Coordinates of C-alpha atoms and ligand atoms in Angstrom, one line a residue:
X1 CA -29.0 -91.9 86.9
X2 CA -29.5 -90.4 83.2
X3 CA -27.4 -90.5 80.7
X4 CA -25.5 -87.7 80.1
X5 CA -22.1 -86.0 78.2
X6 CA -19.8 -84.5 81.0
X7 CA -16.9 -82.5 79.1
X8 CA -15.6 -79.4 81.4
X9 CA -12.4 -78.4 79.1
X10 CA -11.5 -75.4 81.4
X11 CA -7.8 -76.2 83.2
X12 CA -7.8 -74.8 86.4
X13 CA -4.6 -73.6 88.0
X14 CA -5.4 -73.0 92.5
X15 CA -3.1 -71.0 95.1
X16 CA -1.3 -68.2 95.8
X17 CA 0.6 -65.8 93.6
X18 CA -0.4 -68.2 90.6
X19 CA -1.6 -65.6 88.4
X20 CA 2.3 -64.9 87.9
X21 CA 1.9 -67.8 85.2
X22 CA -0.4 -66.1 83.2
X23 CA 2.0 -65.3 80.4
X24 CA 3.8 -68.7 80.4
X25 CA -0.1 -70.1 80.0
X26 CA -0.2 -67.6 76.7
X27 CA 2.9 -68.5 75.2
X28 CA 2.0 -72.6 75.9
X29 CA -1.2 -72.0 74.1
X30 CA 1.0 -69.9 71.6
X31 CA -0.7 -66.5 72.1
X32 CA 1.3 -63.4 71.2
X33 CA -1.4 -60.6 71.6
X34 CA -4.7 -60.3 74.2
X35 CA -7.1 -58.0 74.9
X36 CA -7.2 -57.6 78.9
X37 CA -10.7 -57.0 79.8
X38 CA -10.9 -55.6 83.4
X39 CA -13.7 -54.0 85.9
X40 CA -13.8 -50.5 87.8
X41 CA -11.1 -49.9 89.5
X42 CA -10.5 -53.2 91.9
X43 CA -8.0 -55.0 90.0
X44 CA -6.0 -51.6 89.7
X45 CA -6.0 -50.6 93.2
X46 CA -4.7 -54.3 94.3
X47 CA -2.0 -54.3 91.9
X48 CA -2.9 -57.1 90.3
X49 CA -3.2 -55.5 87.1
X50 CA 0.7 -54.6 87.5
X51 CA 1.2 -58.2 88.3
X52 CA -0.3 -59.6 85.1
X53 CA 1.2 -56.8 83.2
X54 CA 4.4 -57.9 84.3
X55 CA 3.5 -61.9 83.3
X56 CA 2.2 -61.3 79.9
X57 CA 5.6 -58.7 79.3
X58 CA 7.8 -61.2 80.3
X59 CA 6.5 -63.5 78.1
X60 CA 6.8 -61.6 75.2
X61 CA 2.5 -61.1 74.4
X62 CA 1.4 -57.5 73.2
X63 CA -1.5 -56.2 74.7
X64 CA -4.5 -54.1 74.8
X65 CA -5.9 -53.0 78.1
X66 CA -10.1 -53.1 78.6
X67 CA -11.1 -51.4 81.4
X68 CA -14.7 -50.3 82.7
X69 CA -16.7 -53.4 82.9
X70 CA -19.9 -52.7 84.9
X71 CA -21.1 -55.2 87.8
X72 CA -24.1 -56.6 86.1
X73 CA -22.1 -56.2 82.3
X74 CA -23.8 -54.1 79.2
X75 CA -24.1 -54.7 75.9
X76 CA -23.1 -50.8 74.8
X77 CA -19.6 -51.9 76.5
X78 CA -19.1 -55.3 75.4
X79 CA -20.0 -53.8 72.1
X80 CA -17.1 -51.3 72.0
X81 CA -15.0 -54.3 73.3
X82 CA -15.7 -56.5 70.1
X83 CA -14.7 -53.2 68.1
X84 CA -11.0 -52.8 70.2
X85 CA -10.5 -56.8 69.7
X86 CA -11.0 -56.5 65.7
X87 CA -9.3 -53.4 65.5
X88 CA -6.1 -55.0 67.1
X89 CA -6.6 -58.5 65.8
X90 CA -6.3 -59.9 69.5
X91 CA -5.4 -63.7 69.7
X92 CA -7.3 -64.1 72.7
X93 CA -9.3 -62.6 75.8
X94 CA -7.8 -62.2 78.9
X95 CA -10.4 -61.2 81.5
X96 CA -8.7 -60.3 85.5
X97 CA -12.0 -59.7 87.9
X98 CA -15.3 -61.0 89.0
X99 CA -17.9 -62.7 86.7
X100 CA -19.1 -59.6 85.1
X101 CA -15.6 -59.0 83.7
X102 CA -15.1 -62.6 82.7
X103 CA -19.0 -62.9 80.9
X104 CA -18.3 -59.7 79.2
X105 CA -15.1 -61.2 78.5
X106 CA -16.5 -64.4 76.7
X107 CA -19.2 -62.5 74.6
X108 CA -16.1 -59.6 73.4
X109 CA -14.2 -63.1 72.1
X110 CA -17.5 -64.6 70.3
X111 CA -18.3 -61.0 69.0
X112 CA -14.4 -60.7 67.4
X113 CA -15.1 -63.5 65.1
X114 CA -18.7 -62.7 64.2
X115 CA -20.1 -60.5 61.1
X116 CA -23.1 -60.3 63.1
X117 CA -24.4 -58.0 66.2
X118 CA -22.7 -59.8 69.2
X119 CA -26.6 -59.4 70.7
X120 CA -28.1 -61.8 68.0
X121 CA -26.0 -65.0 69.3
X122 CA -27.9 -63.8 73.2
X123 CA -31.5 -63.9 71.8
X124 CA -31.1 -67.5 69.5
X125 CA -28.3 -67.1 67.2
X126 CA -25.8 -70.6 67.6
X127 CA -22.2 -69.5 68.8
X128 CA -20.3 -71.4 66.5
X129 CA -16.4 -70.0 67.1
X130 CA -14.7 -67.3 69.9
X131 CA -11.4 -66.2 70.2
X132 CA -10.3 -68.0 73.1
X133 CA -10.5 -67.0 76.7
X134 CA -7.6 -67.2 79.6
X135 CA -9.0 -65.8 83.0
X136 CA -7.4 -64.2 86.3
X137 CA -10.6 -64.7 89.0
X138 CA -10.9 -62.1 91.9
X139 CA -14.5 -62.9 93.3
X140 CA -15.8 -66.4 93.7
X141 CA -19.6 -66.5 92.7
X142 CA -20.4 -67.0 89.6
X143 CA -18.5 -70.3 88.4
X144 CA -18.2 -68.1 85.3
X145 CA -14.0 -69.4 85.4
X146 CA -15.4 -72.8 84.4
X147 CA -18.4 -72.8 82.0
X148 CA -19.6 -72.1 79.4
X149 CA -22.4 -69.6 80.1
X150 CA -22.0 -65.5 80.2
X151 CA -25.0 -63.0 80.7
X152 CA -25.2 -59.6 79.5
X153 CA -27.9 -56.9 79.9
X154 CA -29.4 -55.0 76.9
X155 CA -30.1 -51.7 78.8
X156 CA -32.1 -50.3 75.7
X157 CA -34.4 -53.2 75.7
X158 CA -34.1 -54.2 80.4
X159 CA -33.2 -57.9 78.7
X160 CA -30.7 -59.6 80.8
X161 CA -30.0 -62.4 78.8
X162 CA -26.9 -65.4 78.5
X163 CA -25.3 -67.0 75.6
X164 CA -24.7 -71.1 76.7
X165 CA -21.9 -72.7 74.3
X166 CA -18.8 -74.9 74.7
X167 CA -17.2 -72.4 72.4
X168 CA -16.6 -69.8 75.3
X169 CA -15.3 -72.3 78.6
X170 CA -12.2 -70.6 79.4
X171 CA -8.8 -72.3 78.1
X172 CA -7.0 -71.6 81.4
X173 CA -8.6 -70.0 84.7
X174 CA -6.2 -69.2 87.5
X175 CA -8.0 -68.5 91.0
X176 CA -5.8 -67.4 93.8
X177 CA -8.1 -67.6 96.7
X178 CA -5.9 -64.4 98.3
X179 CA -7.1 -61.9 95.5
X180 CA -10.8 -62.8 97.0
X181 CA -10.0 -61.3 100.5
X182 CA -10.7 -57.9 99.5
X183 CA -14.1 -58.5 98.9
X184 CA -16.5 -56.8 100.5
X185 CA -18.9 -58.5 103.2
X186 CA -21.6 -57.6 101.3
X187 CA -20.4 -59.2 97.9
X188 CA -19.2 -62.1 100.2
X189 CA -22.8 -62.6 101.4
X190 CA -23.9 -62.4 97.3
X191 CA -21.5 -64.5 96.6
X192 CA -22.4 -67.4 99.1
X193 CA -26.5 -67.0 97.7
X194 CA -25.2 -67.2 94.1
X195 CA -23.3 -70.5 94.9
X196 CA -26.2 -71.8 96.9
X197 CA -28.8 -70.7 94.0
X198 CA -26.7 -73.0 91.6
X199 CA -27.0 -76.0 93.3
X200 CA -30.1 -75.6 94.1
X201 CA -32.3 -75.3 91.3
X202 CA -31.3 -78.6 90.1
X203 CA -31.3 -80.5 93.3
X204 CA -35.3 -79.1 93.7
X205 CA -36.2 -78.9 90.2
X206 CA -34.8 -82.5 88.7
X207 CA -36.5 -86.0 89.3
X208 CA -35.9 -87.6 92.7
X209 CA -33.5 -90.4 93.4
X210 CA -30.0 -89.3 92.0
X211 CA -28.4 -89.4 95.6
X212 CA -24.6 -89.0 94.3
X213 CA -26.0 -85.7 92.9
X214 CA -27.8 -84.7 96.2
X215 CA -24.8 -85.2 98.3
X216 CA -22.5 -83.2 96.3
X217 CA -24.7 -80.4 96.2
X218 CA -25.5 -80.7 100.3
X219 CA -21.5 -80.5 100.1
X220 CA -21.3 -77.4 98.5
X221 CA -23.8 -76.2 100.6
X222 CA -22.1 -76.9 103.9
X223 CA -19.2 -75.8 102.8
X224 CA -20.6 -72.7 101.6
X225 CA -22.5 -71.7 104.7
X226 CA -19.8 -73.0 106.7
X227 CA -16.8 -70.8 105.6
X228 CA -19.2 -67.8 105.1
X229 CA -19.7 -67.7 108.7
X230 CA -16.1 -67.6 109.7
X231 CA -15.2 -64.8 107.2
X232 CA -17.8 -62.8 108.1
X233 CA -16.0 -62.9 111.3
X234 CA -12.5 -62.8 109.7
X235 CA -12.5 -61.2 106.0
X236 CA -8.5 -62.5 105.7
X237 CA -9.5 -66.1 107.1
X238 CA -7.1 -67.8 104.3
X239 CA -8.6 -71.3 104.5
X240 CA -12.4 -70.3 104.6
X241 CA -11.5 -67.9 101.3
X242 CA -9.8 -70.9 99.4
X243 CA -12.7 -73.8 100.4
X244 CA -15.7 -70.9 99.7
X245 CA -13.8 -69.8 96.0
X246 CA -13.5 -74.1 95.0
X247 CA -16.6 -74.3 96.3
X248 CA -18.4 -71.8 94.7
X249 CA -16.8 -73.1 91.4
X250 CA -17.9 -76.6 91.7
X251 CA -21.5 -74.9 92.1
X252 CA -21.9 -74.3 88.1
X253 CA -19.2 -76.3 86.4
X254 CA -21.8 -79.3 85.2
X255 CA -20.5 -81.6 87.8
X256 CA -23.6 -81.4 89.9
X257 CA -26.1 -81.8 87.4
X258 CA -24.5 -84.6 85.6
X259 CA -26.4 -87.8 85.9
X260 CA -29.8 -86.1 86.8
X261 CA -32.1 -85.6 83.5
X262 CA -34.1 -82.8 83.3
X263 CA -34.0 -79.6 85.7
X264 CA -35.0 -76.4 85.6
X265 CA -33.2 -72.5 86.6
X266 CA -36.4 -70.4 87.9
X267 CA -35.1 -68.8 90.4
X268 CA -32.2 -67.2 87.9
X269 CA -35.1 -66.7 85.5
X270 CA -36.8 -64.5 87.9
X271 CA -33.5 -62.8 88.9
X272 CA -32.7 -61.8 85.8
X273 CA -35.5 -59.5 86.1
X274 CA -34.8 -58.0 88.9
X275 CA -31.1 -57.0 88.0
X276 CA -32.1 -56.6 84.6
X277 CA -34.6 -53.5 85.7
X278 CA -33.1 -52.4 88.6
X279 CA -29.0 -53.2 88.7
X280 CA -29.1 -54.5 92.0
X281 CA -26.3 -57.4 92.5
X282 CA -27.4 -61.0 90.9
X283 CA -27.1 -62.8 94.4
X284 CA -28.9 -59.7 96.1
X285 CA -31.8 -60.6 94.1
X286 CA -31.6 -64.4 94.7
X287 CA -31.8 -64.1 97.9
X288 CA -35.0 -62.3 97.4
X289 CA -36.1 -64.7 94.8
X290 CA -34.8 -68.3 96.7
X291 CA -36.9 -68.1 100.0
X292 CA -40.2 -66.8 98.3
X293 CA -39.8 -69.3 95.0
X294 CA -39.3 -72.2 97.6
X295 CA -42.2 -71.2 99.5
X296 CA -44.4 -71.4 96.2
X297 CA -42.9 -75.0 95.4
X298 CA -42.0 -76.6 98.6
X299 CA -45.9 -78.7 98.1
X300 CA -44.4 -79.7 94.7
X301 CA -41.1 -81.9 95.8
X302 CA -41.7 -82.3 99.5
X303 CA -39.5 -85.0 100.1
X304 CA -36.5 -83.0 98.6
X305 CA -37.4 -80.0 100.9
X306 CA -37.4 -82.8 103.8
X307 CA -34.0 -83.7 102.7
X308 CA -32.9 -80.2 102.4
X309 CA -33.8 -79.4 105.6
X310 CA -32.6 -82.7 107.4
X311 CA -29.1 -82.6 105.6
X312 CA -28.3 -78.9 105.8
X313 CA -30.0 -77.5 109.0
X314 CA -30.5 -80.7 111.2
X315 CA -34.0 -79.7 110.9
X316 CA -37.0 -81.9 110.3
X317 CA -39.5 -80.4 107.5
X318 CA -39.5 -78.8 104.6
X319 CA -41.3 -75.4 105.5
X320 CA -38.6 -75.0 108.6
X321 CA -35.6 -75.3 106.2
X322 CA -36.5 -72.8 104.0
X323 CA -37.4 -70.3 107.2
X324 CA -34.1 -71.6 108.1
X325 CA -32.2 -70.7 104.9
X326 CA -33.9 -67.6 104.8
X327 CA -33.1 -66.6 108.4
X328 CA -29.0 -67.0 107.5
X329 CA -29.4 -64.5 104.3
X330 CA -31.1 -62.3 107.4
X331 CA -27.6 -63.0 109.5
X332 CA -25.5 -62.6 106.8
X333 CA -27.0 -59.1 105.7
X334 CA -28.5 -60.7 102.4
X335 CA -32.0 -59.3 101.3
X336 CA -35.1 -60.9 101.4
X337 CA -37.7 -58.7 100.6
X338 CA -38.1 -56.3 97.5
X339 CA -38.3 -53.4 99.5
X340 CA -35.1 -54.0 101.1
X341 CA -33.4 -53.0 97.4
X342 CA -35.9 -50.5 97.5
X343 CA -38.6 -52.3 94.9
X344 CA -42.1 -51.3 95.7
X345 CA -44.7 -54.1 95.2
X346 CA -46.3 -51.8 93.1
X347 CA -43.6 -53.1 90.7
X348 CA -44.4 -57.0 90.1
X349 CA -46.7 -56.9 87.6
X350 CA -43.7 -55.2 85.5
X351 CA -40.8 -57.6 86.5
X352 CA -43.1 -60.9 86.1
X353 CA -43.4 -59.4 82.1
X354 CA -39.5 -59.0 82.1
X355 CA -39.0 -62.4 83.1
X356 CA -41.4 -64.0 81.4
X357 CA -39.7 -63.5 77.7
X358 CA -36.6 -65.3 79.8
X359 CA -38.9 -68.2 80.8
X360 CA -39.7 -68.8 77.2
X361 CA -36.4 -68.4 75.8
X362 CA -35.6 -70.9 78.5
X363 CA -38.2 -73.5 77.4
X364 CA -40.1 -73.2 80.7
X365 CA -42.7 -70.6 80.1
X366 CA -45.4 -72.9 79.9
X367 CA -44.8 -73.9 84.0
X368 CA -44.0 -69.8 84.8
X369 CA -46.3 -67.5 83.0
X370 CA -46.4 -64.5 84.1
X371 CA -49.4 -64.6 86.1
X372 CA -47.5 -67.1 88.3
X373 CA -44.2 -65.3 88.6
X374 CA -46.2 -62.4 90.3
X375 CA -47.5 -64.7 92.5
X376 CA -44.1 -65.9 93.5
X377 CA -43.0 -62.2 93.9
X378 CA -46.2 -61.7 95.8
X379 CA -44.5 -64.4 98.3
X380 CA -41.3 -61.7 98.6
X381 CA -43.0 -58.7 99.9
Ligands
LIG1 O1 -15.4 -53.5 88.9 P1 -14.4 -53.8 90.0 O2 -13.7 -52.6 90.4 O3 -13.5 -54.9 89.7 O4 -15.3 -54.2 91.3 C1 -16.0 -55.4 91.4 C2 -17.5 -55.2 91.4 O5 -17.8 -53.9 91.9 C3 -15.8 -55.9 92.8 N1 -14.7 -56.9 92.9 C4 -14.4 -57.9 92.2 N2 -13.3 -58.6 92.7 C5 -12.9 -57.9 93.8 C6 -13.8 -56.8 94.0 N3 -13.7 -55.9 95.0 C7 -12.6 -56.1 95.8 N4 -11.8 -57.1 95.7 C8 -11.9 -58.0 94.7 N5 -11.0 -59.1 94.7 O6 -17.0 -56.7 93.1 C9 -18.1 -56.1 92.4 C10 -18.9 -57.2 91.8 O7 -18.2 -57.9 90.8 P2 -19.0 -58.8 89.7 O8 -18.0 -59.3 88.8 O9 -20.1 -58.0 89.2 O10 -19.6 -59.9 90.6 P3 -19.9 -61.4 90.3 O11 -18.7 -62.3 90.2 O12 -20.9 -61.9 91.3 O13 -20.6 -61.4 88.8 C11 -22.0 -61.1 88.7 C12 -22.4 -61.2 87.2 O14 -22.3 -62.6 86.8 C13 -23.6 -63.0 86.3 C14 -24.5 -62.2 87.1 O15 -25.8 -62.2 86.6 C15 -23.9 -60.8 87.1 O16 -24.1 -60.2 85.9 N6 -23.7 -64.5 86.4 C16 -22.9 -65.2 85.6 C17 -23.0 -66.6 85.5 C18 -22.1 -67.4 84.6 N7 -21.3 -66.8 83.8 O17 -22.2 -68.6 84.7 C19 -23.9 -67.3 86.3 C20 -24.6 -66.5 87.4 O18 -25.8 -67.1 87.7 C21 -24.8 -65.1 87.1 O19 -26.0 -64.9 86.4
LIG2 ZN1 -26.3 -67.1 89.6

């Protein structure tokens, strides 16, 4: 074990119908007017919107309705959010969705307390305040409900790039598993490789020997994989949605890495590319990235791969559990090969740039220059 700081401040309220307490949640935290930041059209069509609507009402909090965020958020839109939250002297940020809506969400409530371009505090600038942030979660993925991280893309410069700060962990994030059954099979299957991909890049990338670590991540994994599989066979499967939507929340909260020193998030890195250039979904790409990034490293930590394959697939060597992990993206109807979201290999050269200026701004572009991101895509064609 390493030392390490573990402070998750983000209270969590889990079940059904819970996101009628929205509004008493405000008023405890002595809000009396929100921007509520919200996607397409999902949250409309459910009547969820309504439902919150009705919370914040009865509690008394004004509020100004956000609508629009994209999947895969932009800055021109988060920009005009920042505007709308100054202009009405918001208390807070209420985002109801999926973890674009809640990331945009975060960077609109650091952007309402800044002088500066909300984009500077993405490329170095120190958060040092937000406004804070109250979520409703619809999609389970991201772990975006309970940390601190959200990631934007600048579509004038193809940077998809994330802000990390305590300031912007949600206050309160209410995630009723039921709102998640209307996600698509498709999403689902993103979903479940996003989760995965969190857990992941630590348990491969860190030092070996931090076994608590290891088995909480094999866990989530199981658990993962496990209640994918049944609702791919039943979307409304109540119990597989709730365990899949903790699950995928435990994934990126800091419980996993705590205790294990340094680690490192390539696979993201290189994803950030891809969805950067070519707004495909972020688990879409990691399922492109995962299998061809593990094949690259596998001769790096071979006892972890052992482990992984041992643990998770009943399987006895490192090269067969990653054929094994790829082959259940396959079932689940995850990519694994560019030209599955329609990326020519022609293309590499160009994305292994992109993600290069993220390797450095993440402190690992010395161990993933560009030359050797190509060759990882290279592995993915
Ligand atoms: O826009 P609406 O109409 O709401 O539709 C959304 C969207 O089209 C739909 N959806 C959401 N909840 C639904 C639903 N459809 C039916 N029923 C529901 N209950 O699903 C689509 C995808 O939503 P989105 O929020 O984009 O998905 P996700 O939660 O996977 O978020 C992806 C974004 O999060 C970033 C990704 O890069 C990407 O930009 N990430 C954020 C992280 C974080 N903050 O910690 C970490 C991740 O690694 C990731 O990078
Ligand atoms: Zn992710």
């Amino acid at each position: 074990m390493f030392d390490f700081t573990f402070h998750n401040p983000t209270k969590i309220i889990f079940g059904a119908g819970k996101e009628t307490l929205i509004g008493a949640e405000l008023n405890a935290a002595g809000i009396t007017r929100v921007l509520l930041v919200y996607g397409r059209n999902s949250v409309v069509k459910s009547g969820l919107l309504d439902r919150v609507m009705a919370s914040l009402k009865a509690g008394d909090i004004t509020c100004s309705q956000y609508g629009g965020v994209d999947s895969n958020p932009l800055l021109s839109h988060t920009r005009e959010g920042v505007a709308l939250a100054k202009r009405d002297k918001v208390e807070a940020v209420l985002a109801v969705g999926g973890g674009s809506v809640l990331d945009e969400s975060k960077a609109i409530a650091v952007g309402a307390l800044a002088d500066e371009d909300v984009w500077d505090f993405f490329v170095g600038k120190e958060v040092t305040r937000a406004l804070p942030v109250f979520t409703v979660l619809t999609l389970a993925a991201t772990g975006s409900e309970m940390n601190g991280n959200a990631v934007i893309t600048n579509a004038e410069t193809r940077q998809k790039y994330n802000i990390a700060s305590p300031h912007v962990y949600p206050k309160v994030s209410i995630l009723n598993p039921e709102l998640t059954h209307s996600v698509p099979l498709s999403y689902t299957a993103y979903s479940a490789v996003d989760a995965i991909c969190h857990v992941i890049e630590g348990y491969f990338t860190k030092e070996p020997g931090t076994h608590l670590q290891d088995r909480l991540v094999e866990g989530i994994i199981k658990t993962v994989i496990e209640t994918t599989d049944l609702i791919m066979d039943e979307p409304d499967h109540a119990k597989a949605r709730a365990s899949f939507m903790w699950a995928a929340t435990l994934a990126l909260n800091g419980l996993t890495p705590a205790g294990i020193g340094e680690y490192s998030f390539p696979n993201h890195m290189i994803e950030h590319a891809l969805s950067a250039i070519y707004n495909i979904p972020h688990g879409a790409g990691l399922s492109i990235v995962m299998p061809a990034w593990m094949k690259w490293y596998v001769t790096k930590n071979p006892s972890q791969f052992a482990r992984f394959a041992r643990e998770i697939f009943g399987i006895h060597t490192g090269e067969a559990g990653i054929e094994a992990l790829e082959q259940w993206f396959v079932t689940i109807n995850a990519p694994v090969r560019l030209h599955e979201v329609g990326i020519p290999a022609t293309e590499i050269g160009a994305i292994a740039e992109n993600a290069e200026g993220l390797a450095r701004q993440w402190g690992i572009g010395d161990l993933y220059p560009r030359e050797t991101i190509a060759e990882i895509l290279r592995l993915a064609v």
